[in-house]
GROMACS .gro file of C-alpha atoms in nm:
model
  301
    1MET     CA    1   1.209  -6.267   0.898
    2HIS     CA    2   0.966  -6.283   1.142
    3PRO     CA    3   0.714  -6.069   1.136
    4SER     CA    4   0.704  -5.988   1.474
    5SER     CA    5   1.005  -5.805   1.427
    6THR     CA    6   0.845  -5.558   1.224
    7ILE     CA    7   0.633  -5.468   1.474
    8ASP     CA    8   0.684  -5.107   1.658
    9ARG     CA    9   0.757  -5.168   1.995
   10PRO     CA   10   0.565  -4.838   2.247
   11VAL     CA   11   0.820  -4.558   2.270
   12GLU     CA   12   0.887  -4.473   2.667
   13PRO     CA   13   0.821  -4.128   2.766
   14LEU     CA   14   1.126  -3.938   2.790
   15ALA     CA   15   1.201  -3.849   3.169
   16SER     CA   16   1.153  -3.521   3.270
   17SER     CA   17   1.492  -3.366   3.271
   18THR     CA   18   1.626  -3.207   3.624
   19ARG     CA   19   1.746  -2.888   3.419
   20SER     CA   20   1.426  -2.679   3.363
   21TRP     CA   21   1.294  -2.311   3.394
   22SER     CA   22   0.965  -2.424   3.561
   23ARG     CA   23   1.153  -2.672   3.854
   24ALA     CA   24   1.359  -2.344   3.900
   25PHE     CA   25   1.091  -2.127   3.964
   26ALA     CA   26   0.851  -2.394   4.078
   27ASP     CA   27   1.189  -2.460   4.384
   28ILE     CA   28   1.111  -2.039   4.509
   29ARG     CA   29   0.752  -2.059   4.508
   30THR     CA   30   0.740  -2.420   4.718
   31GLY     CA   31   1.049  -2.207   4.923
   32LEU     CA   32   0.836  -1.886   5.008
   33ALA     CA   33   0.480  -2.104   5.093
   34ASN     CA   34   0.679  -2.258   5.361
   35ARG     CA   35   0.737  -1.944   5.557
   36GLN     CA   36   0.713  -2.159   5.888
   37LEU     CA   37   0.998  -2.374   5.829
   38TRP     CA   38   1.232  -2.095   5.802
   39ALA     CA   39   1.135  -1.838   6.000
   40HIS     CA   40   1.134  -2.149   6.255
   41LEU     CA   41   1.506  -2.276   6.101
   42GLY     CA   42   1.591  -1.838   6.109
   43TRP     CA   43   1.449  -1.830   6.468
   44GLN     CA   44   1.607  -2.134   6.623
   45ASP     CA   45   1.929  -2.007   6.471
   46ILE     CA   46   1.917  -1.670   6.665
   47LYS     CA   47   1.785  -1.858   7.004
   48GLN     CA   48   2.114  -2.122   6.970
   49ARG     CA   49   2.318  -1.830   6.905
   50TYR     CA   50   2.259  -1.668   7.260
   51ARG     CA   51   2.179  -2.007   7.429
   52ARG     CA   52   2.234  -2.057   7.801
   53SER     CA   53   2.370  -1.658   7.764
   54VAL     CA   54   2.125  -1.428   8.002
   55LEU     CA   55   2.081  -1.181   7.789
   56GLY     CA   56   2.018  -1.378   7.487
   57PRO     CA   57   1.968  -1.222   7.121
   58LEU     CA   58   2.003  -0.825   7.378
   59TRP     CA   59   2.386  -0.892   7.323
   60ILE     CA   60   2.284  -0.818   6.917
   61THR     CA   61   2.149  -0.496   7.057
   62ILE     CA   62   2.423  -0.408   7.261
   63GLY     CA   63   2.695  -0.469   7.047
   64MET     CA   64   2.607  -0.304   6.784
   65GLY     CA   65   2.519   0.015   7.085
   66VAL     CA   66   2.905  -0.007   7.162
   67THR     CA   67   3.068  -0.061   6.772
   68ALA     CA   68   2.833   0.281   6.648
   69LEU     CA   69   2.959   0.502   6.990
   70GLY     CA   70   3.258   0.376   6.974
   71ILE     CA   71   3.325   0.367   6.623
   72GLY     CA   72   3.140   0.671   6.571
   73LEU     CA   73   3.330   0.950   6.835
   74LEU     CA   74   3.613   0.805   6.710
   75TYR     CA   75   3.612   0.896   6.302
   76GLY     CA   76   3.383   1.186   6.384
   77LEU     CA   77   3.721   1.331   6.524
   78LEU     CA   78   3.891   1.273   6.263
   79PHE     CA   79   3.733   1.445   5.984
   80HIS     CA   80   3.565   1.663   6.211
   81ASN     CA   81   3.204   1.543   6.190
   82ASP     CA   82   2.986   1.712   6.449
   83PRO     CA   83   2.867   1.399   6.632
   84ARG     CA   84   2.489   1.471   6.688
   85THR     CA   85   2.427   1.470   6.344
   86PHE     CA   86   2.754   1.178   6.235
   87LEU     CA   87   2.648   0.975   6.532
   88PRO     CA   88   2.303   0.866   6.395
   89TYR     CA   89   2.484   0.846   5.972
   90VAL     CA   90   2.755   0.576   6.108
   91THR     CA   91   2.456   0.379   6.314
   92VAL     CA   92   2.273   0.360   6.064
   93GLY     CA   93   2.547   0.281   5.826
   94PHE     CA   94   2.641   0.003   6.016
   95ILE     CA   95   2.303  -0.182   6.079
   96VAL     CA   96   2.228  -0.211   5.658
   97TRP     CA   97   2.584  -0.260   5.653
   98ASN     CA   98   2.576  -0.566   5.855
   99PHE     CA   99   2.301  -0.699   5.668
  100ILE     CA  100   2.450  -0.696   5.326
  101SER     CA  101   2.764  -0.832   5.443
  102GLY     CA  102   2.555  -1.152   5.606
  103SER     CA  103   2.349  -1.218   5.291
  104LEU     CA  104   2.675  -1.250   5.098
  105LEU     CA  105   2.937  -1.405   5.359
  106GLU     CA  106   2.643  -1.632   5.552
  107GLY     CA  107   2.519  -1.711   5.195
  108MET     CA  108   2.813  -1.841   5.086
  109ASP     CA  109   2.781  -2.115   5.317
  110THR     CA  110   2.411  -2.142   5.314
  111PHE     CA  111   2.391  -2.486   5.149
  112ILE     CA  112   2.677  -2.602   5.290
  113ALA     CA  113   2.600  -2.547   5.659
  114ASN     CA  114   2.329  -2.677   5.543
  115GLU     CA  115   2.435  -3.011   5.424
  116GLY     CA  116   2.187  -3.212   5.696
  117LEU     CA  117   1.879  -3.143   5.657
  118ILE     CA  118   1.903  -3.121   5.225
  119LYS     CA  119   2.013  -3.488   5.190
  120HIS     CA  120   1.746  -3.603   5.471
  121LEU     CA  121   1.411  -3.308   5.411
  122PRO     CA  122   1.250  -3.279   5.102
  123ALA     CA  123   1.290  -2.953   5.109
  124PRO     CA  124   1.231  -2.702   4.862
  125LEU     CA  125   1.651  -2.515   4.863
  126SER     CA  126   1.498  -2.158   4.835
  127VAL     CA  127   1.386  -2.261   5.156
  128TYR     CA  128   1.736  -2.251   5.300
  129VAL     CA  129   1.818  -1.949   5.119
  130LEU     CA  130   1.568  -1.781   5.295
  131ARG     CA  131   1.616  -1.901   5.599
  132THR     CA  132   1.945  -1.673   5.639
  133ILE     CA  133   1.813  -1.369   5.505
  134TRP     CA  134   1.491  -1.452   5.740
  135ARG     CA  135   1.797  -1.474   6.070
  136GLN     CA  136   1.977  -1.170   5.937
  137THR     CA  137   1.632  -0.960   5.895
  138LEU     CA  138   1.584  -1.058   6.287
  139MET     CA  139   1.985  -0.924   6.381
  140LEU     CA  140   1.903  -0.557   6.121
  141LEU     CA  141   1.509  -0.547   6.416
  142HIS     CA  142   1.774  -0.573   6.711
  143ASN     CA  143   1.976  -0.268   6.557
  144LEU     CA  144   1.761  -0.061   6.487
  145VAL     CA  145   1.672  -0.050   6.849
  146VAL     CA  146   2.007   0.184   6.852
  147TYR     CA  147   1.897   0.340   6.592
  148VAL     CA  148   1.547   0.464   6.779
  149ILE     CA  149   1.800   0.506   7.060
  150VAL     CA  150   2.058   0.721   6.922
  151THR     CA  151   1.840   0.921   6.659
  152GLY     CA  152   1.629   1.020   7.011
  153ILE     CA  153   1.927   1.152   7.198
  154PHE     CA  154   1.984   1.397   6.818
  155PHE     CA  155   1.646   1.368   6.698
  156PHE     CA  156   1.658   1.766   6.735
  157SER     CA  157   1.968   1.781   6.477
  158VAL     CA  158   1.832   1.565   6.273
  159ASP     CA  159   1.502   1.619   6.199
  160HIS     CA  160   1.621   2.025   6.048
  161PRO     CA  161   1.776   2.131   5.740
  162TYR     CA  162   2.148   2.028   5.854
  163ARG     CA  163   2.497   2.020   5.768
  164MET     CA  164   2.788   1.702   5.830
  165SER     CA  165   3.112   1.904   5.920
  166ASP     CA  166   3.139   2.063   6.204
  167ASN     CA  167   3.247   2.357   6.021
  168GLY     CA  168   2.963   2.442   5.843
  169THR     CA  169   3.059   2.289   5.533
  170GLY     CA  170   2.944   2.030   5.313
  171THR     CA  171   2.627   1.867   5.154
  172LEU     CA  172   2.294   2.049   5.305
  173HIS     CA  173   2.059   1.811   5.415
  174PRO     CA  174   1.693   1.846   5.466
  175GLY     CA  175   1.665   1.697   5.780
  176LEU     CA  176   1.388   1.402   5.891
  177SER     CA  177   1.036   1.411   5.759
  178TRP     CA  178   0.783   1.179   5.592
  179THR     CA  179   1.027   1.012   5.357
  180ILE     CA  180   1.172   0.853   5.655
  181LEU     CA  181   0.920   0.602   5.517
  182LEU     CA  182   1.115   0.536   5.195
  183ALA     CA  183   1.392   0.238   5.413
  184VAL     CA  184   1.078   0.059   5.429
  185PRO     CA  185   1.118  -0.045   5.037
  186GLY     CA  186   1.468   0.033   5.039
  187PHE     CA  187   1.475  -0.279   5.309
  188VAL     CA  188   1.311  -0.511   5.066
  189LEU     CA  189   1.505  -0.366   4.781
  190ILE     CA  190   1.871  -0.479   4.991
  191ALA     CA  191   1.645  -0.811   5.109
  192ALA     CA  192   1.574  -0.932   4.751
  193ASN     CA  193   1.861  -0.876   4.600
  194GLY     CA  194   2.088  -1.074   4.912
  195ALA     CA  195   1.843  -1.309   4.851
  196TRP     CA  196   2.041  -1.422   4.545
  197VAL     CA  197   2.382  -1.310   4.657
  198SER     CA  198   2.262  -1.565   4.934
  199MET     CA  199   2.181  -1.846   4.617
  200LEU     CA  200   2.390  -1.745   4.359
  201LEU     CA  201   2.707  -1.781   4.602
  202GLY     CA  202   2.553  -2.028   4.776
  203ILE     CA  203   2.525  -2.281   4.486
  204ILE     CA  204   2.936  -2.168   4.319
  205SER     CA  205   3.063  -2.249   4.719
  206THR     CA  206   2.905  -2.542   4.788
  207ARG     CA  207   3.080  -2.673   4.391
  208TYR     CA  208   3.435  -2.407   4.469
  209ARG     CA  209   3.562  -2.378   4.811
  210ASP     CA  210   3.770  -2.181   4.791
  211ILE     CA  211   3.568  -1.895   4.712
  212PRO     CA  212   3.418  -1.796   5.055
  213GLN     CA  213   3.785  -1.762   5.177
  214VAL     CA  214   3.882  -1.490   4.799
  215ILE     CA  215   3.522  -1.331   4.963
  216ASN     CA  216   3.638  -1.297   5.369
  217ALA     CA  217   3.909  -1.124   5.174
  218ILE     CA  218   3.779  -0.867   5.006
  219ILE     CA  219   3.490  -0.787   5.206
  220GLN     CA  220   3.684  -0.530   5.479
  221LEU     CA  221   3.828  -0.357   5.168
  222LEU     CA  222   3.501  -0.367   5.023
  223PHE     CA  223   3.370  -0.179   5.396
  224TYR     CA  224   3.624   0.034   5.404
  225GLY     CA  225   3.523   0.147   5.073
  226THR     CA  226   3.176   0.213   5.091
  227PRO     CA  227   3.134   0.490   5.326
  228ILE     CA  228   2.990   0.350   5.620
  229VAL     CA  229   3.228   0.521   5.906
  230TRP     CA  230   3.274   0.814   5.646
  231SER     CA  231   3.105   1.032   5.448
  232ILE     CA  232   3.151   1.263   5.083
  233ASP     CA  233   3.047   1.506   5.275
  234THR     CA  234   3.369   1.545   5.410
  235LEU     CA  235   3.642   1.560   5.147
  236GLY     CA  236   3.562   1.880   5.120
  237ASP     CA  237   3.708   1.942   4.735
  238HIS     CA  238   3.761   1.563   4.684
  239ALA     CA  239   3.413   1.525   4.676
  240ASP     CA  240   3.312   1.549   4.362
  241ALA     CA  241   3.538   1.304   4.254
  242ALA     CA  242   3.447   1.025   4.541
  243ARG     CA  243   3.056   1.087   4.400
  244VAL     CA  244   3.209   0.993   4.051
  245VAL     CA  245   3.392   0.727   4.179
  246LEU     CA  246   3.118   0.619   4.464
  247GLU     CA  247   2.869   0.598   4.113
  248TRP     CA  248   3.008   0.254   4.012
  249ASN     CA  249   2.957   0.146   4.401
  250PRO     CA  250   2.684  -0.091   4.431
  251LEU     CA  251   2.723  -0.123   4.774
  252TYR     CA  252   2.697   0.283   4.804
  253HIS     CA  253   2.447   0.199   4.662
  254LEU     CA  254   2.231  -0.067   4.853
  255VAL     CA  255   2.301   0.152   5.178
  256GLN     CA  256   2.183   0.537   5.067
  257VAL     CA  257   1.808   0.364   4.989
  258MET     CA  258   1.784   0.178   5.332
  259ARG     CA  259   2.020   0.503   5.495
  260ALA     CA  260   1.913   0.869   5.335
  261PRO     CA  261   1.511   0.859   5.435
  262LEU     CA  262   1.672   0.725   5.864
  263VAL     CA  263   1.915   1.002   5.845
  264GLY     CA  264   1.718   1.278   5.626
  265GLN     CA  265   1.913   1.259   5.339
  266VAL     CA  266   1.752   1.292   5.007
  267ILE     CA  267   1.792   0.926   4.786
  268GLU     CA  268   1.906   0.996   4.450
  269PRO     CA  269   1.764   0.901   4.212
  270LEU     CA  270   2.087   0.689   4.068
  271SER     CA  271   2.070   0.452   4.404
  272TRP     CA  272   1.691   0.293   4.298
  273VAL     CA  273   1.769   0.233   3.959
  274VAL     CA  274   2.152   0.069   4.039
  275CYS     CA  275   1.920  -0.166   4.363
  276VAL     CA  276   1.632  -0.221   4.120
  277GLY     CA  277   1.951  -0.351   3.830
  278MET     CA  278   2.108  -0.558   3.995
  279ALA     CA  279   1.787  -0.752   4.151
  280ILE     CA  280   1.624  -0.814   3.831
  281VAL     CA  281   2.041  -0.867   3.692
  282GLY     CA  282   2.062  -1.043   3.967
  283TRP     CA  283   1.831  -1.299   4.010
  284ALA     CA  284   1.825  -1.346   3.641
  285LEU     CA  285   2.211  -1.550   3.675
  286ALA     CA  286   2.008  -1.700   4.047
  287LEU     CA  287   1.711  -1.831   3.893
  288LEU     CA  288   2.010  -1.984   3.637
  289ALA     CA  289   2.198  -2.120   3.864
  290MET     CA  290   1.927  -2.328   3.977
  291LYS     CA  291   1.744  -2.435   3.662
  292ASN     CA  292   2.125  -2.611   3.627
  293TYR     CA  293   2.238  -2.675   3.914
  294ARG     CA  294   1.979  -2.727   4.171
  295ALA     CA  295   1.921  -3.136   4.137
  296ARG     CA  296   2.356  -3.131   4.184
  297ILE     CA  297   2.373  -2.972   4.502
  298SER     CA  298   2.334  -3.250   4.730
  299TYR     CA  299   2.555  -3.433   4.571
  300TRP     CA  300   2.775  -3.122   4.602
  301VAL     CA  301   2.707  -3.017   4.988
   0.00000   0.00000   0.00000
């Protein structure tokens, strides 16, 4: 045997795997640092949607106001609710629900809708998730104008202890106070959950294109199964049973952590626990998906 054949050749270093936690965390960290990019893209989405419109993004506010007024009056009559307290309740419910459903529905298309940018722009994938959440946040801020107007009109009906039902039955709510500030951490929790939902479902929907159709089919059912246009207080003898069922509805807790302080109601401790727990578990699943499939998204879109 030739002596040179026994000489060990230098071993080339293995390329770092694309499936690593460090890359997944780096994507999130870099995406957050690119605030100007996703903030600009999110704002452009709003402007593009109402391009050449006379009122522009003001249509967001008008649409929410008309919907809240019509649905609030209709369901208020059906369930015998006092419109002075029920209209603010429905208004905030619609505002929060639109953010949640928007993060869910548009989140599924997060990567599909950004196919061109993903293939040609060397940006973290989390930028497109943040773009979606920022767009929903801008729409929520526009809709909050309706809340300010409605609450201003009925302020003297909700600034003291009140009941939702016009017959004086149901839970006695404390009314508006300094606890209205709890809506801020409540929204942060909603946004945190919306972000992981957009990321996780965005990855799954990019690979399996039938998922958005399935979610679209059940989102309406989730809407009516969550107290947005109806209140537990109006269920009478069935209220206690409804509370037990709603404790298993995560969307109810997400809505309540922001709606309750804005209409002078008490946030149940369970709602905080559920929302924080969902954020922790959800982000763990989203990061796991990013770790395993981040490099494949550009091929799937």
